[in-house]
Backbone as a ProteinNet text record, in pm:
[ID]
protein_1_A
[PRIMARY]
XXXXXXXXXXXXXXXXXXXXXXXXXXXXXXXXXXXXXXXXXXXXXXXXXXXXXXXXXXXXXXXXXXXXXXXXXXXXXXXXXXXXXXXXXXXXXXXXXXXXXXXXXXXXXXXXXXXXXXXXXXXXXXXXXXXXXXXXXXXXXXXXXXXXXXXXXXXXXXXXXXX
[TERTIARY]
-3391.2	-3521.7	-3515.6	-3610.2	-3612.3	-3669.2	-3654	-3702	-3854.7	-3922.8	-4070.8	-4114.1	-4044	-4078.1	-4051.3	-3941.6	-3910.2	-4017.7	-4061.8	-4166	-4294.3	-4330.6	-4453.3	-4441.5	-4323.7	-4304.2	-4314.4	-4258.9	-4265.7	-4408.6	-4485	-4627	-4703.8	-4674	-4744.7	-4715.3	-4589.7	-4554.5	-4625.9	-4632.4	-4699.5	-4847.5	-4910.5	-5054.1	-5079.5	-4992	-5008.3	-4995.3	-4899.2	-4879.9	-5000.2	-5053.6	-5171.5	-5290.3	-5303.5	-5415.4	-5400.5	-5276.9	-5254.3	-5286.3	-5246.5	-5274.6	-5423.7	-5500	-5645.2	-5709.8	-5655.5	-5714.3	-5683	-5575.6	-5539.1	-5631.5	-5654.9	-5739.9	-5652.7	-5719.6	-5649.5	-5577.4	-5633.3	-5572.5	-5441.7	-5441.3	-5318.2	-5207.2	-5244.7	-5144.8	-5090.5	-5177	-5133.9	-5040.3	-5074.2	-4988.8	-4852.7	-4851.3	-4725.3	-4640.7	-4706.1	-4633.7	-4575.5	-4652.7	-4605.4	-4484.4	-4491	-4378.7	-4252.8	-4270.1	-4154.8	-4094.7	-4180.7	-4132	-4057.3	-4112.1	-4047.1	-3909.9	-3903	-3774.5	-3673.9	-3719.7	-3630	-3575.4	-3663	-3621.4	-3519.2	-3540	-3444.9	-3309.6	-3310.8	-3187.2	-3113.2	-3188.1	-3127.7	-3178.9	-3139.9	-3193.9	-3148.9	-3023.1	-2974.8	-3039.5	-3055	-3121.8	-3266.7	-3330.4	-3468.8	-3474.4	-3382	-3380.4	-3355.5	-3263.4	-3235.4	-3358.4	-3426.4	-3547.4	-3656.6	-3675.7	-3777.7	-3741.6	-3611.3	-3568.7	-3594.8	-3566.4	-3588.4	-3737.3	-3819.5	-3965.4	-4014.3	-3965.5	-4005	-3964.1	-3842	-3798.2	-3882	-3918.1	-3999.8	-4137.2	-4195.7	-4328.4	-4317.1	-4212.3	-4193.2	-4171	-4101.3	-4075.7	-4202.8	-4303.6	-4430.4	-4522.1	-4492.7	-4579.1	-4506.9	-4582.8	-4524.3	-4441.9	-4494	-4411.9	-4285.2	-4298.4	-4182.3	-4074.5	-4116.9	-4019.2	-3948.4	-4025	-3963.7	-3863.1	-3902.5	-3811.5	-3686.9	-3704.7	-3590.8	-3495.9	-3553.7	-3468.3	-3388.4	-3454.2	-3384.6	-3273.4	-3305.4	-3204.1	-3089.5	-3122.8	-3019.3	-2928.2	-2987.2	-2906	-2814.1	-2871.2	-2790	-2679.8	-2713.5	-2612	-2502.4	-2541.2	-2443.4	-2349.6	-2405.4	-2320.1	-2232.1	-2284.8	-2204	-2090.1	-2118.9	-2014.3	-1907.9	-1948.8	-1848.9	-1763.1	-1823.5	-1744.7	-1644.9	-1691.5	-1602	-1488.3	-1519.7	-1415.3	-1313.7	-1363.2	-1272.9	-1184.5	-1242.9	-1163.2	-1056.4	-1094.1	-998	-885.1	-919.5	-816.6	-725.2	-783.5	-702.2	-606.8	-656.5	-572.1	-459.5	-493.1	-391.1	-288.6	-334.3	-243.1	-147.7	-201.8	-117.4	-14.5	-56.4	36.4	146	109.6	209.7	308.9	258.7	346.9	442	389.2	472.8	579.6	540.2	636.7	744.4	704.8	802.5	898.2	845.4	931.4	1030.1	983.4	1070.8	1179.2	1142.1	1240.8	1343.8	1299.4	1391	1487	1434	1519.3	1621.9	1580.2	1672.8	1782.4	1743.8	1842	1943.1	1892.6	1982.2	2079.7	2030.8	2118.2	2225.7	2187.1	2285.4	2390.9	2347.5	2443.1	2541	2488.7	2574.8	2674.6	2626.7	2712.7	2821.8	2782.6	2880.2	2984.2	2939.3	3033.7	3131.2	3079.8	3166	3268.5	3224.6	3318.1	3424.6	3382.8	3476.2	3577.9	3530.2	3621.3	3720.8	3673.4	3761.5	3861.3	3814.6	3904.5	4013.3	3977.6	4076.9	4179.8	4131.6	4223.8	4317.1	4261.1	4344.5	4446.9	4405.6	4495.9	4611.3	4577.2	4681	4776.6	4721.3	4807.8	4898.1	4842.9	4923	5033.1	4999.6	5099.9	5210.1	5169.1	5266.2	5358.3	5296.6	5377.3	5465.4	5412.8	5497.5	5609.1	5580.7	5685	5791.8	5748.5	5843.3	5926	5859.8	5930.3	6030	5992.4	6082.2	6202.2	6174.7	6285.3	6377.5	6318.7	6400.1	6481.2	6421.4	6493.9	6607.6	6584.2	6690.4	6804.3	6760.5	6862.7	6942.6	6875.3	6943.3	7038.2	6988.9	7070.9	7194.8	7176.7	7287.6	7390.4	7341.1	7433.1	7504.4	7427.3	7489	7592.4	7562.9	7657.8	7784.8	7769.2	7884.5	7972.3	7905.8	7981.3	8049.9	7978.5	8039.2	8159	8140.6	8250.9	8370.8	8350.9	8458.3	8527.3	8443.9	8501.6	8587.9	8542	8619.1	8748	8740.3	8858	8958	8908	8994.2	9061.9	8986.4	9041.5	9148	9127.2	9225	9351.7	9328.2	9443.2	9525.7	9464.7	9535.5	9600.1	9532.3	9587.2	9703.5	9698.8	9800.3	9923.1	9924	10036.6	10133.6
-4206.2	-4144.5	-4037.2	-4039.7	-3945.1	-3811.4	-3711.5	-3578.4	-3575.9	-3655.5	-3662	-3722	-3824.3	-3888.1	-3792	-3715.6	-3617.5	-3510.4	-3466	-3365.2	-3416.4	-3539.7	-3598.5	-3610.1	-3648.8	-3662.5	-3525.7	-3425.2	-3289.9	-3239.3	-3266.4	-3225.9	-3292.2	-3419.7	-3493.6	-3431.1	-3391.6	-3329.8	-3196.7	-3119.1	-2988.2	-3005.7	-3101.3	-3125.7	-3171.7	-3254.8	-3301.5	-3184.7	-3095.2	-2979.4	-2886.3	-2865.3	-2779.1	-2839.3	-2971	-3038.3	-3022.6	-3034.6	-3017.9	-2875.4	-2777.2	-2636.8	-2609.2	-2671.8	-2651.2	-2709.5	-2816.3	-2884.6	-2811.5	-2733.3	-2663.4	-2543.9	-2513.6	-2399.3	-2273.7	-2159.9	-2031.6	-2021.9	-2076.9	-2076	-2153.2	-2268.6	-2348.3	-2271.9	-2206.5	-2130.1	-2013.9	-1947.7	-1837	-1886.7	-2000.2	-2056.8	-2094.8	-2154.2	-2193.1	-2069.6	-1965	-1841.2	-1780.5	-1783.5	-1730.8	-1809.3	-1939.7	-2023.7	-1994.9	-1980.9	-1952.5	-1815.8	-1717.8	-1584	-1586.7	-1659.2	-1669.8	-1736	-1842.8	-1910.9	-1817.5	-1739.6	-1646.6	-1541.8	-1487.2	-1384.6	-1442.1	-1567.2	-1629	-1655	-1692	-1723.4	-1596.7	-1491	-1369.1	-1244.6	-1223.6	-1108.4	-973.3	-961.9	-833.1	-797.9	-895.8	-870.7	-827.6	-887.1	-849.6	-705.3	-667.5	-529.6	-430.4	-464.7	-376.3	-362.3	-472	-467.9	-384	-400.5	-322.2	-173.5	-142.3	-2.7	57.3	-18.3	31.1	54.1	-40.2	-24.9	95.7	113	227	358.9	364.5	486.2	515.1	410.3	429.4	483.5	427	474.8	616.8	642.1	776.8	879.6	842.3	935.5	970.4	886.7	911	1005.7	1034.2	1122.5	1253	1359.9	1491.6	1494.8	1446.1	1447.6	1361.7	1254.3	1167.3	1237.6	1317.6	1391	1496.3	1565.3	1664.9	1599.7	1488.2	1416.5	1370.3	1325.3	1282.1	1396.9	1517.9	1634.4	1669.3	1662.6	1692.8	1590.6	1465	1360.6	1382	1419.6	1445.4	1558.6	1667.7	1779.1	1735.7	1659.4	1613.8	1519.2	1432.8	1340.9	1417.6	1524.1	1606.7	1674.7	1732	1798.6	1695.8	1577.3	1471.9	1430.9	1422.4	1387.2	1496.2	1622.3	1729.9	1726.6	1696.7	1682.7	1568.4	1457.3	1342	1377.5	1454.2	1497	1587	1681.3	1770	1692	1593.9	1511.2	1435.3	1381.9	1309.1	1399.2	1520.7	1615.3	1656	1676.3	1711.8	1597.2	1476.1	1359.1	1350	1368	1361.2	1472.3	1591.5	1703.3	1672.2	1614.2	1574.8	1470.3	1375.4	1271.9	1333.5	1430.5	1496.8	1574.8	1642.5	1717.1	1621.9	1509	1408.8	1356.9	1330.5	1282.8	1388.7	1515.7	1623.6	1630.7	1612.8	1614.9	1498.8	1383.2	1266.3	1290.4	1348.1	1376.6	1477.1	1578.2	1679.7	1616.7	1528.6	1461.4	1372.9	1305.8	1223.3	1307.4	1423.6	1515.1	1561	1594.5	1637	1525.9	1404.4	1290.7	1272.7	1285.8	1272.9	1383.7	1506.1	1615.6	1586.1	1538.2	1505.5	1395.9	1297.1	1186.3	1237.7	1323.8	1382	1465.7	1544.1	1624.5	1534.6	1427.1	1334.7	1271.2	1232.4	1174.8	1276.8	1400.6	1506.4	1530.4	1534.2	1553.5	1438.4	1317.6	1200.7	1200.7	1238.8	1243.7	1348	1462.7	1566.7	1516.1	1446.9	1393.8	1290.5	1205.6	1105.4	1172.3	1277.7	1349.9	1412.2	1470.9	1530.9	1423.6	1310.1	1202.1	1150.5	1135.6	1086.9	1187.6	1316.3	1419.4	1416.5	1402.1	1396.3	1275.6	1160.3	1038.6	1044.2	1100.7	1111.2	1212.2	1317	1413.9	1346.5	1265.7	1192.1	1096.2	1028.3	933.6	1007.5	1123.2	1201.6	1249.3	1296.6	1342.5	1225.6	1111.3	993.2	953	960.5	925.2	1024.4	1152.9	1252.6	1228.8	1197.4	1168	1043.9	941.8	819.2	848.2	928	962.4	1040.9	1135.8	1217.7	1129.5	1041.5	952.4	858.9	805.3	715.5	791.1	918.1	1001.4	1026.4	1056.3	1080.4	955.9	843.1	718.6	684.9	708.3	680.3	772.2	900.1	996.6	957.1	917	876.3	750.2	660.9	537.1	566.4	656.1	691.9	761.6	852.6	924.4	825.9	729.9	629.5	545.3	510.8	430.7	510.6	639.8	724.1	734.4	753	765.5	635.6	524.8	397.3	375.5	416.7	395.9	492.1	609	710.7	684.6	603	583.1	497.1
-2599	-2607.2	-2716.1	-2806.3	-2917.8	-2871.8	-2955.7	-2919.4	-2908.8	-2990.1	-2983.1	-2850.1	-2806.2	-2677.9	-2562.3	-2571.9	-2468.3	-2461.8	-2578.4	-2585.1	-2520.6	-2548.6	-2492.5	-2340	-2289.2	-2145.3	-2077.7	-2140.8	-2086.1	-2083.1	-2191	-2194.2	-2082.4	-2057.7	-1952.1	-1815.9	-1792.7	-1665.3	-1648.6	-1755.7	-1749.2	-1719.5	-1786.7	-1763.9	-1621.4	-1566.4	-1429.3	-1332	-1358	-1270.2	-1276.6	-1397.8	-1411.1	-1337.1	-1344.4	-1276.4	-1125.7	-1072.6	-928.5	-886.8	-968.8	-937.6	-934.1	-1024.2	-1025.9	-901.6	-851.1	-736	-605.5	-603.9	-480.2	-459.4	-333	-300.9	-291.2	-292.6	-281	-147.5	-43.3	90.3	91.4	22.6	18	-56.3	-166.2	-241.9	-159	-83.1	1.1	110.9	172.2	276.7	219.6	100.6	36.9	4.2	-46.2	-77.4	49.9	158.5	286.8	336.4	326.5	370.7	288	158.6	72.6	106	129.2	163.5	296.6	393.8	524.5	511.4	434	411.9	344.5	245.2	175.7	272.1	356.9	452.8	550.3	594.6	687	620.2	493.6	421.4	375.5	342.7	287.1	359.9	485.7	560.9	505	460.9	410.6	276.8	191.8	64.1	88.7	187.6	221.2	270	358.1	407.9	294.5	206.4	93.2	4.3	-18.9	-101.6	-38.5	90.1	161.3	155.9	172.1	167.1	29.3	-74.6	-210.7	-234.9	-192.3	-210	-130.5	-8	74	10.1	-44.3	-111.5	-235.3	-308.4	-429.3	-392.8	-290.4	-247.6	-193.4	-115.7	-60.3	-169.7	-275.5	-384.5	-460.1	-450.3	-521	-445.2	-318.6	-239.3	-212.3	-191.7	-168.6	-39.2	74.2	196.7	180.8	107.2	84.6	3.2	-96.3	-177.2	-92.9	-7.2	80.7	175.2	231.9	323.2	246.6	124.3	42.5	14.1	-10	-34.1	91.6	207.8	332.2	358.6	335.4	354.3	256.2	133.3	33.4	74.9	130.2	176.4	291.2	384.3	497.7	451.2	357.4	304.7	232	161.3	91.1	189.3	296.7	395.2	466.4	492.5	554.6	461.6	333.6	236.6	231.1	238.9	236.3	363	479.4	601.9	588.6	533.5	514.9	419.8	315.8	222.1	291.4	371.8	444.7	540.9	610.2	700.7	623.5	509.1	426.5	379.7	337.4	293.8	409.1	527.4	644.1	678.9	672.3	700.7	598.7	471.1	365	383	420.3	443.5	558.7	664.6	778	738.1	655.5	609.3	522.6	437.6	353.3	440.5	544.2	633.3	705.1	749.2	815.9	720.6	596.5	496.4	472.7	468.1	451.5	568.9	689.7	808.5	806.6	766	757.7	652.9	539.7	434.7	485.1	556.3	610.7	712	797.2	895.3	824.4	718.1	640.5	577.3	526.5	466.1	571.1	691.1	798.6	835.8	843.5	876.6	770.1	643.2	535.5	542.4	574.6	590	702.7	816.1	929.3	891.7	821.4	777.9	684.1	589.8	497.1	569.9	669.5	747.9	823.5	881.4	955.7	861.7	742.8	645.8	605.7	583.3	546	657.1	781.7	895.5	903.8	890.5	897.7	781.6	664.3	548.7	570.8	628.7	658.2	758.1	861.3	961.8	898.5	814.2	746.4	654.4	586	496.7	577.5	692.1	777.2	829.8	870.8	919.1	807.9	688.4	575	542.7	544.7	516.6	622.3	746.5	855.7	838	811.6	797.9	673.5	565.2	445.2	469.1	545.1	581.4	665.7	760	843.2	758.1	663.9	577.8	489	436.3	351.3	432.1	554.5	640.4	673.6	700.7	731	609.1	490.2	367.2	343.2	365.7	349.2	448.7	571.5	673.3	635.3	588.1	546.5	429.7	332.8	216.1	260.1	349.4	398.8	469.1	555.4	628.3	531.5	432.4	333.1	251.5	215.2	139.3	218.8	348	434.2	440.6	459.5	471.2	339.7	228.9	97.6	74.3	108.6	92.3	176.7	298.3	387.1	335.1	284.4	230.8	110.7	24.2	-95.2	-53.3	41.1	90.4	151.9	225	285.1	177.2	76.5	-34.8	-108.3	-132.1	-200.7	-116.9	12.5	100.8	99.3	93.4	92.4	-42.6	-144.2	-279.3	-302.3	-249.5	-270.8	-187.4	-102.6	-14.9	-77.4
[MASK]
+++++++++++++++++++++++++++++++++++++++++++++++++++++++++++++++++++++++++++++++++++++++++++++++++++++++++++++++++++++++++++++++++++++++++++++++++++++++++++++++++++

């Protein structure tokens, strides 16, 4: 289908729609508009409420009592926001204090652990010193006994050789 043919088909559709619109009565158009609005409200209730609220605020802002009411609501909303901010700050402060307490408890645990390690290391050092002292004493005793035996053996050998 060429572009000219498409254009002609589109014109025909537009003319048919205009003819149908002319034939419809105002009552039919109102009923159709009502049905469409009802369907929209059923499908989108929150959007409808938001729209009504915006229209109500716009109309209220155009009247003197509406402006006064808006100022009062604004003041109340401001004070509510400040209360919410204070609550948030108090909550954050409490969380920071809790975090500080947890950090302090962790530090205390690390100190205790370090002290326990130091105590154990001292005990191990004392045991090692004791055992090395015992080993040194045993080695000295062994050396002394070996020296005595060697000396006696040499003396015995000299005595046998000298005879």
